[in-house]
Short mmCIF file of C-alpha atoms in Angstrom, two decimals:
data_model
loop_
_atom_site.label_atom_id
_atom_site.label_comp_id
_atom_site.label_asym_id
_atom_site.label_seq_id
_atom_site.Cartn_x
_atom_site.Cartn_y
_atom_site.Cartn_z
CA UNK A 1 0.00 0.00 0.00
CA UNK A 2 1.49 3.10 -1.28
CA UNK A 3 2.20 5.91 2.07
CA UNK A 4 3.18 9.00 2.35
CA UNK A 5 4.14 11.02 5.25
CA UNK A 6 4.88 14.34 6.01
CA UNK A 7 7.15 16.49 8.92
CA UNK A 8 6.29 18.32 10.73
CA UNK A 9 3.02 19.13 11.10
CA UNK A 10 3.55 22.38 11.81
CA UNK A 11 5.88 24.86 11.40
CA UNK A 12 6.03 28.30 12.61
CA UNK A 13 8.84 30.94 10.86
CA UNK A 14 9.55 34.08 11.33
CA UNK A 15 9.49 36.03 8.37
CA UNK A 16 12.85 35.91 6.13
CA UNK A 17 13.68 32.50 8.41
CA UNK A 18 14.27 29.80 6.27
CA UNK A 19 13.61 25.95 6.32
CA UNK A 20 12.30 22.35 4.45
CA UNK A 21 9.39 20.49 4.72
CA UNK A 22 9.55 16.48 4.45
CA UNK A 23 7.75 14.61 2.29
CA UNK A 24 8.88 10.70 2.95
CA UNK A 25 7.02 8.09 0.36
CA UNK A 26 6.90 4.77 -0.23
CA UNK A 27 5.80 3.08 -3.40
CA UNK A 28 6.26 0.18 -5.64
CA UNK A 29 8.13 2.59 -8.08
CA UNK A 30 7.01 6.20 -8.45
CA UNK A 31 5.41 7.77 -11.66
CA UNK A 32 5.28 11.28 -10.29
CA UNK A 33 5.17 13.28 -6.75
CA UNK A 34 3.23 16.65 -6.55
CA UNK A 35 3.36 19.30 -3.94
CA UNK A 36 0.31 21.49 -3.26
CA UNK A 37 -0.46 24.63 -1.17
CA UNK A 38 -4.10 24.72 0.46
CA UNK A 39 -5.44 28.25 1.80
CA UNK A 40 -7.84 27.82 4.57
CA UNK A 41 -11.29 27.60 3.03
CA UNK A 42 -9.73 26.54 -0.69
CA UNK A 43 -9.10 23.42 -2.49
CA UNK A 44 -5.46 22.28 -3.23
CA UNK A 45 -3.45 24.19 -5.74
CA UNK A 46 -0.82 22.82 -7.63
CA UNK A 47 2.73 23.75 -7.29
CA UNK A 48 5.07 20.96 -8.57
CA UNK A 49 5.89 17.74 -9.98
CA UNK A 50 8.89 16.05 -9.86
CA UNK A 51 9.13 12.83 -11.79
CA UNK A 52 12.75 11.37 -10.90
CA UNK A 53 15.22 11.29 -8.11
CA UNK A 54 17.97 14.67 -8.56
CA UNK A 55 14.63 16.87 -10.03
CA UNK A 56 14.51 20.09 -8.67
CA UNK A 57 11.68 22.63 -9.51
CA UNK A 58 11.83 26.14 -8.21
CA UNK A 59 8.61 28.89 -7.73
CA UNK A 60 9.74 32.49 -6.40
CA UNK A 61 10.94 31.39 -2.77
CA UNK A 62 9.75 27.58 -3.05
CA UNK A 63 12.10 24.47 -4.20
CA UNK A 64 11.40 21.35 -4.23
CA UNK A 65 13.71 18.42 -4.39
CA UNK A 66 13.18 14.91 -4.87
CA UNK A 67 15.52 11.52 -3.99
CA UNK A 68 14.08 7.71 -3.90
CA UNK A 69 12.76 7.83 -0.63
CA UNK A 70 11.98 11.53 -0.04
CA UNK A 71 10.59 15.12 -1.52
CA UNK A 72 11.52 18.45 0.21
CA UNK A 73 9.75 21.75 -0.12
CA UNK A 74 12.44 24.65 0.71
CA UNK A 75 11.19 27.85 1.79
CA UNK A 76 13.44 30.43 1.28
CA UNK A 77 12.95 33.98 3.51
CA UNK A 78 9.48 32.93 3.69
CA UNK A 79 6.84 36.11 4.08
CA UNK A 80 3.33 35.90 6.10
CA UNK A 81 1.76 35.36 2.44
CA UNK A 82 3.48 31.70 2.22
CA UNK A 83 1.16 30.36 5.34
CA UNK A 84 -0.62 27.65 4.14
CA UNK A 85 -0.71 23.91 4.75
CA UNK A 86 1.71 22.41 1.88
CA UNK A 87 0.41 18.63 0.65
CA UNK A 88 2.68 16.43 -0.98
CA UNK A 89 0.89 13.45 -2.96
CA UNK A 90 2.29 10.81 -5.02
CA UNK A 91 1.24 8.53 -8.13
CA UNK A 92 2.66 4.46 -8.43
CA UNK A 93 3.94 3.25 -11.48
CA UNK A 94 1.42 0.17 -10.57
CA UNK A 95 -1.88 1.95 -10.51
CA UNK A 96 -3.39 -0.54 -12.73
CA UNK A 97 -3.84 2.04 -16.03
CA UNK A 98 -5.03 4.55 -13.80
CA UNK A 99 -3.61 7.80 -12.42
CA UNK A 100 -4.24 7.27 -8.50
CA UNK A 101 -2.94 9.63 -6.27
CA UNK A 102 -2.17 9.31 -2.56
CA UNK A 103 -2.07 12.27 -0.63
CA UNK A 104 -0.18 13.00 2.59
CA UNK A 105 -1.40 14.66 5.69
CA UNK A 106 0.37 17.87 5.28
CA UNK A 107 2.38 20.84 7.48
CA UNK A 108 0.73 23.60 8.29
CA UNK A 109 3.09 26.50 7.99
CA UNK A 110 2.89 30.00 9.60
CA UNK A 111 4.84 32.54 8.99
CA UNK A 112 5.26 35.56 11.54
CA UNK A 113 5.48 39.12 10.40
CA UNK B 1 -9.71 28.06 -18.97
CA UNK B 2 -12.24 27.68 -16.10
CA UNK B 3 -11.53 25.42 -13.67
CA UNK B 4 -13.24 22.66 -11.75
CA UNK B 5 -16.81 24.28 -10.18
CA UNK B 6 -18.65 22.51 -7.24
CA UNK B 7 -21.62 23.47 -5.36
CA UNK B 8 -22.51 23.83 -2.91
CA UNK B 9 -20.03 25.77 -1.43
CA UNK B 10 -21.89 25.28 2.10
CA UNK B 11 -24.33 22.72 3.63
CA UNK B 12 -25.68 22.07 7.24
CA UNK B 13 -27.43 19.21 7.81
CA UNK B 14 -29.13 16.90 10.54
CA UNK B 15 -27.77 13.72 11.04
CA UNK B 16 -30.05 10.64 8.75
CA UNK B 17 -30.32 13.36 6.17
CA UNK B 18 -29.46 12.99 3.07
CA UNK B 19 -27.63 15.60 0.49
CA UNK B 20 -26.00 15.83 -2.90
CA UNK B 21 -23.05 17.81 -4.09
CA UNK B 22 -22.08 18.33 -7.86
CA UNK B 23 -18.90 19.02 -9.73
CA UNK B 24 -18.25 20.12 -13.03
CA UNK B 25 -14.80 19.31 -13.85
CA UNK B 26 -12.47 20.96 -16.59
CA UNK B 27 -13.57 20.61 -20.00
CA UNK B 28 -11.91 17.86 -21.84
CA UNK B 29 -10.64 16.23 -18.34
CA UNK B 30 -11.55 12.66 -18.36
CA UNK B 31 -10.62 11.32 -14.86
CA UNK B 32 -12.98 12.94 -11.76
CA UNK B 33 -11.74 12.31 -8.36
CA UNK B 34 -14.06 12.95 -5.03
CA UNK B 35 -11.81 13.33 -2.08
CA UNK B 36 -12.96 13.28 1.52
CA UNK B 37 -10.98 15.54 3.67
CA UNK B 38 -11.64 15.90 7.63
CA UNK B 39 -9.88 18.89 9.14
CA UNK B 40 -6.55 18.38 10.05
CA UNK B 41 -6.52 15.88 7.97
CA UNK B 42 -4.32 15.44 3.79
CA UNK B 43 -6.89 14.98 1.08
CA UNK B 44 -8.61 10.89 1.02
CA UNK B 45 -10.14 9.40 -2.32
CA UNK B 46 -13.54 8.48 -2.22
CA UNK B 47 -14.06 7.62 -5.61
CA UNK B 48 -12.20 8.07 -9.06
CA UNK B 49 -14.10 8.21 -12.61
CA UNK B 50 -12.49 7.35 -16.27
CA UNK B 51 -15.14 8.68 -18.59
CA UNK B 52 -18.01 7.99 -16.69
CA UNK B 53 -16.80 4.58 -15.85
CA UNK B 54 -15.86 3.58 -12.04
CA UNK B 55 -11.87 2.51 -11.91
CA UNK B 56 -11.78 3.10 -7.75
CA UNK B 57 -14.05 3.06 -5.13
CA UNK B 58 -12.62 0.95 -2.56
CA UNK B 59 -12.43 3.61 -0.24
CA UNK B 60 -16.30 4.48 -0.35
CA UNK B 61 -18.78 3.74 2.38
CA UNK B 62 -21.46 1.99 -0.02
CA UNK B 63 -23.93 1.69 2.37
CA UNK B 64 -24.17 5.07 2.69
CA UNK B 65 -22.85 7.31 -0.13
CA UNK B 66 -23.38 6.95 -3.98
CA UNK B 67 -21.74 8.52 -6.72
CA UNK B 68 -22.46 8.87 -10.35
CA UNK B 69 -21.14 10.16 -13.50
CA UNK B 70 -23.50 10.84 -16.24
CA UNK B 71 -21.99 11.42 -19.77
CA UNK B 72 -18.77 11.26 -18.71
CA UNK B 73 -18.40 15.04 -17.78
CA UNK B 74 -20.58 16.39 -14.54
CA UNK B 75 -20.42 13.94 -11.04
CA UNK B 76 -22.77 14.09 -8.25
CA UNK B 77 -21.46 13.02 -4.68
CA UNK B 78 -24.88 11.75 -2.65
CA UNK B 79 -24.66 10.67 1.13
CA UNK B 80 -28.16 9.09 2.77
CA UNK B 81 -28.22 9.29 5.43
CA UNK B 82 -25.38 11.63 7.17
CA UNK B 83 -23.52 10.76 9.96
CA UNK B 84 -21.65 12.83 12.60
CA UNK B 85 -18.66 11.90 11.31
CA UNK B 86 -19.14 12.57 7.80
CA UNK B 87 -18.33 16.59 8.72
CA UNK B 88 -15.75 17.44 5.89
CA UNK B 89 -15.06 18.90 3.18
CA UNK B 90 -15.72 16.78 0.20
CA UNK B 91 -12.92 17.86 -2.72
CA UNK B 92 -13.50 17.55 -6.36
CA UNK B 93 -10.93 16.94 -8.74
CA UNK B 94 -9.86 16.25 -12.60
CA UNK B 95 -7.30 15.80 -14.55
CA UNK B 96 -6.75 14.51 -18.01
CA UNK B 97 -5.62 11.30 -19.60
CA UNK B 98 -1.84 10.95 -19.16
CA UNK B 99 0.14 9.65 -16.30
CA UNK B 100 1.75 12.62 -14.21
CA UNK B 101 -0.62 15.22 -15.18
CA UNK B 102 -1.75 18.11 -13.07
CA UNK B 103 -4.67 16.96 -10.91
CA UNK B 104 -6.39 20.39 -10.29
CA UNK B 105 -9.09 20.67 -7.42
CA UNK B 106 -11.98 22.67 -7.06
CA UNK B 107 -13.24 25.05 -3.85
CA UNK B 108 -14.68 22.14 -2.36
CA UNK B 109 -18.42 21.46 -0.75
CA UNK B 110 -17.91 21.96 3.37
CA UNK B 111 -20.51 19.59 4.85
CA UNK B 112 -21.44 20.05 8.80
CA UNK B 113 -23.37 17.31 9.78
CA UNK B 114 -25.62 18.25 13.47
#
């Protein structure tokens, strides 16, 4: 059964403090892992995909990274905009024909003024 | 290019009640997803459409919610009757055909159940 779990659940910055989120997975071979930021009140919305291990995808002060086992989301001088709760998900190679997607249970990240 | 519309937005109900939410997903998107997600909680699949075809709905509490697909384009998400515990916000989402594609998500249906 494909898993994915995230660290920490929360995370409280300062503003212009920088740090990662963890995104550990575990599949029977990965097709694609997404990251997406959630507002309160709002669906999902997409961020990235990374498809391979050594991808790196970069959006104003985000970056995320991917190796076999793990995804991180850098946040780089994060401002009070960038509080959100960040979800990673992932996709199996084995999803029988069919793009499933298992989500994580995300951080929820606040930044201080 | 519009995105994936749901309503409605809001819905209180009594518990053994019964309501329906619908979702129009992105034109030309051929896979529909209904998610379940209980605050605090990451996003969890309900159900998942190809066309208007079911591929996965292990996840779904038959006894109590339905979902259907008509035409392969609009969904409707039906629970009878409502529990407590089925207080969430029910997520719709679509995507098209292609591994690794963009799943995009609408605003979501918040249910309270009383």
């Amino acid at each position: 059964e494909d898993q994915v779990t995230q660290s920490p659940e929360a995370l409280r910055l300062q503003e212009g403090e920088s740090s990662s989120l963890n995104c550990s997975y575990t599949v029977s071979g990965l097709r694609g892992l997404f990251w997406y930021r959630q507002d309160p009140g709002k669906g999902p919305e997409f961020l990235f995909t990374l498809y391979s291990a050594g991808e790196e995808k970069e959006k104003e002060r985000l970056k995320a990274t991917l190796t076999k086992k793990e995804s991180f989301l850098h946040i780089t001088a994060p401002k009070p905009e960038d509080s959100a709760t960040y979800l990673c998900a992932v996709q199996p190679m084995n999803s029988g024909g069919y793009q499933k997607v298992t989500f994580g249970t995300g951080t929820k990240l606040q930044v201080i003024p | 290019e519009a995105g994936v519309a749901q309503s409605p937005r809001y819905k209180i109900i009594e518990k053994r009640q019964s309501v329906a939410f619908w979702c129009n997903p992105i034109s030309g998107h051929a896979t529909l997803y209904w998610y379940q997600q209980i605050l605090g909680q990451g996003p969890k699949l309900l159900i998942q459409f190809q066309n208007n075809g079911v591929v996965d709905d292990s996840q779904l509490p038959k006894d109590r919610f339905s979902a259907e697909r008509l035409k392969g384009v609009d969904s409707t998400l039906k629970i009878q009757p409502a529990k407590l515990e089925d207080s969430a916000v029910y997520l719709c989402a679509s995507t098209a055909t292609g591994f690794g594609n963009t799943i995009y998500f609408g605003e979501g249906s918040w249910l309270t159940v009383v």
